[in-house]
Short mmCIF file of C-alpha atoms and ligand atoms in Angstrom, two decimals:
data_model
loop_
_atom_site.label_atom_id
_atom_site.label_comp_id
_atom_site.label_asym_id
_atom_site.label_seq_id
_atom_site.Cartn_x
_atom_site.Cartn_y
_atom_site.Cartn_z
CA MET A 188 -65.00 -49.41 90.09
CA ALA A 189 -67.45 -51.21 87.84
CA PRO A 190 -67.22 -54.94 88.14
CA PRO A 191 -65.48 -56.58 85.19
CA SER A 192 -67.92 -57.93 82.55
CA GLN A 193 -66.98 -61.63 83.20
CA LEU A 194 -68.38 -61.29 86.74
CA PRO A 195 -72.10 -61.73 87.53
CA SER A 196 -73.89 -58.40 87.85
CA HIS A 197 -76.01 -57.67 90.81
CA GLU A 198 -79.26 -57.35 88.85
CA GLU A 199 -78.80 -60.78 87.35
CA LYS A 200 -78.62 -62.31 90.81
CA SER A 201 -81.48 -60.50 92.53
CA ALA A 202 -83.87 -60.89 89.57
CA ASP A 203 -83.29 -64.61 89.58
CA ALA A 204 -83.66 -65.07 93.25
CA ALA A 205 -87.19 -63.56 93.21
CA VAL A 206 -88.75 -66.03 90.80
CA ASP A 207 -89.56 -69.71 90.98
CA LEU A 208 -87.08 -71.13 88.61
CA GLY A 209 -88.68 -74.50 88.31
CA ILE A 210 -85.65 -76.40 89.62
CA PRO A 211 -86.84 -80.04 89.78
CA VAL A 212 -87.57 -81.60 93.19
CA VAL A 213 -87.01 -85.36 93.82
CA ASP A 214 -88.71 -87.01 96.72
CA LEU A 215 -86.38 -89.87 97.81
CA GLY A 216 -89.17 -91.31 99.96
CA VAL A 217 -91.26 -91.99 96.89
CA LEU A 218 -88.28 -93.49 95.00
CA VAL A 219 -87.52 -95.86 97.78
CA ASN A 220 -90.93 -96.76 99.25
CA GLY A 221 -93.52 -95.45 96.89
CA ALA A 222 -96.44 -97.49 95.47
CA PRO A 223 -95.51 -98.90 92.03
CA GLU A 224 -97.38 -96.33 90.01
CA GLU A 225 -96.23 -93.43 92.11
CA ARG A 226 -92.74 -94.71 91.94
CA SER A 227 -92.73 -95.07 88.11
CA ARG A 228 -93.92 -91.46 87.84
CA ALA A 229 -91.11 -90.37 90.24
CA ILE A 230 -88.52 -92.22 88.11
CA ARG A 231 -89.76 -90.60 84.98
CA ASP A 232 -89.56 -87.16 86.61
CA LEU A 233 -86.06 -87.97 87.80
CA GLY A 234 -85.05 -88.89 84.27
CA ARG A 235 -86.41 -85.60 83.00
CA ALA A 236 -84.56 -83.71 85.77
CA CYS A 237 -81.27 -85.42 84.74
CA GLU A 238 -81.86 -84.80 81.04
CA ASP A 239 -83.18 -81.21 81.07
CA TRP A 240 -81.20 -79.84 84.09
CA GLY A 241 -78.54 -82.18 85.34
CA PHE A 242 -79.51 -80.54 88.64
CA PHE A 243 -82.25 -80.95 91.18
CA MET A 244 -83.20 -80.82 94.84
CA VAL A 245 -83.76 -83.94 96.93
CA THR A 246 -86.27 -84.06 99.78
CA ASN A 247 -87.14 -86.79 102.29
CA HIS A 248 -83.56 -87.90 101.97
CA GLY A 249 -83.24 -89.36 105.47
CA VAL A 250 -79.98 -87.47 106.40
CA PRO A 251 -80.68 -86.25 109.93
CA GLU A 252 -80.63 -82.44 110.33
CA ALA A 253 -78.58 -82.89 113.45
CA LEU A 254 -75.87 -84.78 111.53
CA ARG A 255 -75.70 -82.05 108.81
CA GLU A 256 -75.41 -79.44 111.52
CA ALA A 257 -72.71 -81.36 113.34
CA PHE A 258 -70.73 -81.78 110.14
CA MET A 259 -71.02 -78.10 109.42
CA ASP A 260 -69.87 -77.11 112.92
CA ALA A 261 -66.88 -79.46 112.87
CA CYS A 262 -65.77 -78.13 109.48
CA LYS A 263 -66.20 -74.51 110.81
CA GLU A 264 -63.97 -75.42 113.65
CA LEU A 265 -61.29 -76.79 111.33
CA PHE A 266 -61.23 -73.61 109.36
CA SER A 267 -60.72 -71.57 112.57
CA LEU A 268 -57.79 -73.71 113.78
CA PRO A 269 -54.38 -71.89 113.74
CA LEU A 270 -52.49 -72.37 110.46
CA GLU A 271 -49.83 -74.38 112.36
CA GLU A 272 -52.40 -77.25 112.86
CA LYS A 273 -53.22 -77.36 109.19
CA LYS A 274 -49.87 -76.87 107.56
CA GLU A 275 -49.25 -80.48 106.68
CA TYR A 276 -52.47 -80.57 104.65
CA MET A 277 -51.82 -77.25 103.00
CA ARG A 278 -48.73 -78.68 101.35
CA ALA A 279 -50.81 -81.56 99.92
CA LYS A 280 -51.26 -82.12 96.21
CA PRO A 281 -54.66 -82.58 94.42
CA MET A 282 -54.64 -86.34 94.60
CA ASP A 283 -53.57 -86.52 98.27
CA PRO A 284 -56.33 -87.82 100.49
CA ILE A 285 -56.55 -84.78 102.70
CA ARG A 286 -55.99 -81.26 101.51
CA VAL A 287 -56.65 -77.88 103.03
CA GLY A 288 -56.22 -74.94 100.78
CA THR A 289 -57.02 -71.38 99.68
CA GLY A 290 -58.05 -70.87 96.15
CA PHE A 291 -58.08 -67.41 94.56
CA TYR A 292 -60.68 -67.65 91.85
CA SER A 293 -61.30 -63.99 91.27
CA LEU A 294 -60.50 -62.81 87.76
CA VAL A 295 -58.97 -59.58 88.98
CA ASP A 296 -56.53 -59.32 91.78
CA ASP A 297 -58.18 -56.44 93.68
CA ILE A 298 -61.42 -58.22 94.41
CA PRO A 299 -60.66 -59.72 97.79
CA CYS A 300 -63.07 -62.64 97.69
CA ARG A 301 -61.72 -66.08 97.96
CA ARG A 302 -62.48 -69.64 98.88
CA ASP A 303 -60.94 -71.84 101.61
CA TYR A 304 -61.55 -75.54 101.44
CA LEU A 305 -61.10 -78.81 103.20
CA LYS A 306 -61.18 -81.95 101.02
CA MET A 307 -60.97 -85.42 102.38
CA PHE A 308 -61.31 -88.72 100.56
CA SER A 309 -63.83 -90.72 102.55
CA HIS A 310 -64.34 -94.02 100.63
CA PRO A 311 -63.22 -96.76 100.00
CA ASP A 312 -60.61 -95.57 102.63
CA PHE A 313 -61.62 -92.98 105.15
CA HIS A 314 -59.20 -90.12 105.69
CA CYS A 315 -59.66 -87.27 108.21
CA PRO A 316 -57.41 -84.62 109.89
CA PRO A 317 -56.98 -85.43 113.66
CA LYS A 318 -58.30 -81.99 114.69
CA PRO A 319 -60.95 -80.96 115.60
CA THR A 320 -61.17 -84.20 117.55
CA ASN A 321 -64.88 -84.69 116.91
CA LEU A 322 -64.49 -84.39 113.09
CA ARG A 323 -63.58 -87.99 112.46
CA GLU A 324 -66.70 -89.60 113.94
CA ILE A 325 -69.07 -87.05 112.44
CA ALA A 326 -67.45 -87.02 109.03
CA MET A 327 -67.52 -90.89 108.94
CA GLU A 328 -71.16 -90.97 109.74
CA TYR A 329 -71.91 -88.16 107.25
CA SER A 330 -69.97 -89.99 104.60
CA THR A 331 -71.80 -93.29 105.14
CA CYS A 332 -75.23 -91.65 105.26
CA THR A 333 -74.81 -89.46 102.15
CA ARG A 334 -73.18 -92.32 100.17
CA GLY A 335 -76.27 -94.45 100.89
CA LEU A 336 -78.44 -91.65 99.61
CA LEU A 337 -76.37 -91.11 96.42
CA LEU A 338 -76.33 -94.82 95.72
CA GLU A 339 -80.14 -94.97 95.98
CA LEU A 340 -80.33 -92.07 93.62
CA THR A 341 -77.93 -93.90 91.26
CA LYS A 342 -80.25 -96.93 91.24
CA ALA A 343 -83.21 -94.80 90.32
CA ILE A 344 -81.18 -92.96 87.68
CA SER A 345 -80.29 -96.28 86.22
CA GLU A 346 -83.99 -97.21 86.06
CA SER A 347 -84.87 -93.84 84.50
CA LEU A 348 -82.58 -94.87 81.58
CA GLY A 349 -84.69 -98.01 81.01
CA LEU A 350 -81.98 -100.18 82.55
CA ALA A 351 -81.88 -102.49 85.55
CA GLY A 352 -81.41 -100.71 88.87
CA ASP A 353 -77.93 -102.11 89.40
CA ARG A 354 -76.62 -101.57 85.81
CA LEU A 355 -74.81 -98.32 86.58
CA SER A 356 -73.52 -99.61 89.87
CA GLU A 357 -72.10 -102.72 88.24
CA ALA A 358 -70.52 -100.82 85.29
CA LEU A 359 -68.86 -98.27 87.60
CA ASN A 360 -67.99 -100.72 90.42
CA LEU A 361 -69.85 -98.63 92.97
CA GLU A 362 -69.40 -100.98 95.83
CA SER A 363 -65.94 -99.63 96.04
CA CYS A 364 -66.90 -96.19 94.81
CA PHE A 365 -64.70 -93.18 95.29
CA GLN A 366 -66.12 -90.61 97.69
CA ILE A 367 -64.86 -87.22 98.79
CA LEU A 368 -66.23 -84.72 101.31
CA VAL A 369 -65.45 -81.03 100.73
CA ALA A 370 -66.23 -78.06 102.92
CA ASN A 371 -65.96 -74.68 101.04
CA ASN A 372 -65.70 -71.45 103.09
CA TYR A 373 -66.18 -68.18 101.25
CA PRO A 374 -65.34 -65.30 103.63
CA ALA A 375 -67.51 -62.19 103.54
CA CYS A 376 -66.41 -59.58 101.05
CA GLU A 377 -64.56 -56.65 102.36
CA ARG A 378 -66.50 -54.46 99.90
CA PRO A 379 -70.01 -55.90 99.98
CA GLY A 380 -72.18 -55.31 96.84
CA GLU A 381 -69.21 -55.79 94.62
CA GLU A 382 -69.77 -59.29 93.44
CA ALA A 383 -67.13 -61.78 92.45
CA LEU A 384 -66.78 -65.43 91.88
CA GLY A 385 -65.95 -67.70 94.79
CA PHE A 386 -65.74 -70.70 92.55
CA SER A 387 -65.50 -70.31 88.78
CA ALA A 388 -67.71 -72.21 86.32
CA HIS A 389 -67.01 -75.97 86.21
CA SER A 390 -68.66 -79.28 86.09
CA ASP A 391 -67.83 -81.87 88.74
CA HIS A 392 -65.52 -84.73 87.82
CA GLY A 393 -67.58 -87.48 89.60
CA LEU A 394 -70.97 -89.12 89.08
CA LEU A 395 -73.17 -87.25 91.57
CA THR A 396 -72.54 -84.42 93.92
CA LEU A 397 -74.66 -83.64 96.95
CA LEU A 398 -74.50 -80.10 98.34
CA PHE A 399 -75.96 -78.10 101.11
CA GLN A 400 -75.04 -74.59 102.27
CA ASN A 401 -75.22 -72.58 105.53
CA GLY A 402 -78.29 -70.58 104.60
CA VAL A 403 -76.46 -68.10 102.44
CA ASN A 404 -77.25 -68.43 98.74
CA GLY A 405 -74.53 -68.29 96.10
CA LEU A 406 -74.68 -71.48 94.00
CA GLN A 407 -75.54 -70.75 90.36
CA VAL A 408 -76.47 -73.29 87.78
CA LYS A 409 -76.33 -72.88 84.04
CA HIS A 410 -79.61 -73.82 82.53
CA ASN A 411 -80.68 -73.15 78.94
CA GLY A 412 -77.69 -70.87 78.54
CA GLN A 413 -78.52 -68.70 81.61
CA TRP A 414 -76.98 -68.61 85.06
CA LEU A 415 -79.62 -69.09 87.69
CA LEU A 416 -79.21 -68.59 91.42
CA ALA A 417 -80.26 -71.83 93.14
CA GLU A 418 -82.28 -71.32 96.30
CA PRO A 419 -82.90 -74.54 98.19
CA LEU A 420 -86.19 -75.81 99.68
CA PRO A 421 -85.64 -75.80 103.48
CA GLY A 422 -83.91 -78.98 104.56
CA SER A 423 -83.27 -80.20 100.96
CA PHE A 424 -79.94 -81.01 99.32
CA PHE A 425 -78.85 -80.00 95.83
CA VAL A 426 -77.82 -82.76 93.56
CA ILE A 427 -75.41 -81.95 90.64
CA ALA A 428 -74.74 -84.38 87.80
CA GLY A 429 -71.07 -84.86 87.14
CA ASP A 430 -68.93 -85.75 84.15
CA GLN A 431 -68.89 -89.48 84.69
CA LEU A 432 -72.68 -89.51 84.40
CA GLU A 433 -72.35 -87.84 81.08
CA ILE A 434 -69.72 -90.32 79.87
CA VAL A 435 -71.51 -93.43 81.05
CA THR A 436 -74.89 -92.36 79.62
CA ASN A 437 -73.23 -91.42 76.35
CA GLY A 438 -74.28 -87.79 76.78
CA LYS A 439 -77.90 -88.43 77.40
CA TYR A 440 -77.49 -86.97 80.92
CA LYS A 441 -74.97 -84.04 81.19
CA GLY A 442 -72.57 -82.86 83.82
CA VAL A 443 -74.02 -79.47 84.59
CA LEU A 444 -71.97 -76.28 84.70
CA HIS A 445 -72.22 -74.44 88.02
CA ARG A 446 -70.28 -71.87 90.01
CA ALA A 447 -70.48 -69.95 93.28
CA VAL A 448 -70.86 -66.22 93.60
CA VAL A 449 -69.83 -64.26 96.68
CA GLY A 450 -70.22 -60.66 97.49
CA GLY A 451 -72.40 -60.37 100.54
CA GLU A 452 -71.66 -59.20 104.00
CA LYS A 453 -72.17 -62.71 105.37
CA SER A 454 -69.60 -65.46 104.85
CA ARG A 455 -70.94 -68.44 102.94
CA MET A 456 -70.16 -72.09 103.46
CA SER A 457 -71.08 -75.11 101.33
CA PHE A 458 -70.66 -78.82 102.07
CA VAL A 459 -70.21 -81.34 99.42
CA SER A 460 -70.33 -85.13 99.31
CA LEU A 461 -69.39 -86.53 95.89
CA ILE A 462 -69.39 -90.06 94.64
CA GLY A 463 -67.60 -91.32 91.57
CA PRO A 464 -66.78 -94.70 90.08
CA CYS A 465 -64.21 -96.92 91.67
CA MET A 466 -60.92 -94.99 90.87
CA ASP A 467 -59.48 -97.84 88.74
CA THR A 468 -62.55 -98.34 86.67
CA VAL A 469 -62.30 -97.46 82.96
CA VAL A 470 -65.44 -95.42 82.45
CA GLU A 471 -66.97 -95.60 79.04
CA PRO A 472 -70.50 -95.23 77.57
CA LEU A 473 -72.84 -98.15 78.19
CA PRO A 474 -73.13 -99.89 74.84
CA GLU A 475 -76.99 -99.81 75.14
CA MET A 476 -76.73 -95.99 75.20
CA ALA A 477 -75.23 -95.74 71.74
CA THR A 478 -77.27 -93.33 69.63
CA GLU A 479 -78.38 -94.10 66.13
CA GLY A 480 -75.94 -92.85 63.54
CA ARG A 481 -73.42 -91.46 65.95
CA GLY A 482 -72.53 -94.47 68.09
CA LEU A 483 -70.52 -93.72 71.16
CA GLU A 484 -69.60 -90.14 71.99
CA PHE A 485 -66.72 -90.75 74.45
CA ARG A 486 -63.76 -93.00 74.61
CA GLY A 487 -63.06 -94.88 77.84
CA ILE A 488 -60.86 -93.37 80.50
CA ARG A 489 -59.73 -94.56 83.92
CA TYR A 490 -61.56 -92.37 86.47
CA ARG A 491 -58.36 -91.70 88.43
CA ASP A 492 -56.71 -90.33 85.25
CA TYR A 493 -59.79 -88.18 84.47
CA MET A 494 -59.82 -86.81 87.96
CA GLU A 495 -56.07 -86.05 87.85
CA MET A 496 -56.45 -84.28 84.51
CA GLN A 497 -59.48 -82.26 85.61
CA GLN A 498 -57.76 -81.15 88.80
CA SER A 499 -54.86 -79.66 86.84
CA ASN A 500 -55.00 -75.90 86.76
CA SER A 501 -55.12 -75.51 83.02
CA ILE A 502 -58.57 -77.05 82.69
CA ASN A 503 -61.66 -74.83 83.03
CA GLU A 504 -65.35 -75.18 82.56
CA LYS A 505 -65.93 -78.51 80.82
CA THR A 506 -62.81 -78.84 78.77
CA ALA A 507 -61.76 -82.00 80.58
CA LEU A 508 -64.63 -83.79 79.00
CA ASP A 509 -63.54 -82.69 75.53
CA ILE A 510 -60.41 -84.69 75.88
CA VAL A 511 -62.41 -87.92 75.89
CA ARG A 512 -65.00 -86.80 73.38
CA VAL A 513 -64.96 -88.73 70.14
CA GLN A 514 -64.68 -86.50 67.05
CA HIS A 515 -67.22 -87.44 64.47
C1 OGA B 1957 -67.85 -77.73 94.38
C2 OGA B 1957 -68.84 -76.59 94.12
C3 OGA B 1957 -70.15 -74.77 94.88
C4 OGA B 1957 -70.52 -74.05 96.11
O1 OGA B 1957 -67.36 -77.73 95.49
O2 OGA B 1957 -67.57 -78.44 93.46
O3 OGA B 1957 -69.26 -76.47 92.99
O4 OGA B 1957 -71.61 -73.55 96.19
N1 OGA B 1957 -69.21 -75.78 95.07
O5 OGA B 1957 -69.73 -74.01 96.96
NI1 NI B 1958 -68.73 -78.16 91.81
#
């Protein structure tokens, strides 16, 4: 059976994988410790990455390889626990702090690819299932370490807008920022070669998302109207700009559309650490980001309400953002 036209074709994926796509690379070491001139250049490049792509890789990020591996192994262990152990979390609703689920994102029923996931809110309050027993300690450390990294990036992003480093952090109350950890598990396809979506096109609801995968590619990013398969530099993380960054910058930086394709013989896993504003913060464009003639592009919305709305099943792609867009 030919794959339905909405699904990515095989040619599209392999052609993209073979070329250097020019995905921006941000060296966190330079942003944090670079000499002033080197640092200014890095901030400018970061600004361009946010404006042109909403997507980049981060290197020299300081998250130990061993911690990443340990987090991956503990999540794997959770997925392999008997259903009985996870039942309580499988009944959870989108805004519950721990949720285990299976999402069928295929557009046609007879493509057997699917996504299993574990979501846990990790800040300001840390939540974690009790099993596997080592998950708690590892996830807590992973959460702290990646939150530090994302907050450093936020500071530099604030500067890239010509603002003080703490401007975004203060506007979004990031000292009590929301953070969620997600592990996505895409089982191998029963009919390899027949590609399908593991996670349909969407932008993330938060400010910034950090993602790494288990060595199997599958994340695609929409850039200049085309889907590109993102292949990471060894050891790097992907950073994905989310809807709150688009709102607060009045659309200068955009929450980027991305999706995950599946279809290989190997199962694929991805691990996400996302930060957003404090849940009770009303997020609105910074007044200094108003554009000439058009003013502010979005009305304010409480982040908790935005998240709730975006998590409802009727929203796809970036339609959640349209709800707060000001009609000119
Ligand atoms: C997500 C996401 C993509 C992937 O969890 O929000 O976009 O590659 N995941 O799993
Ligand atoms: Ni996403």
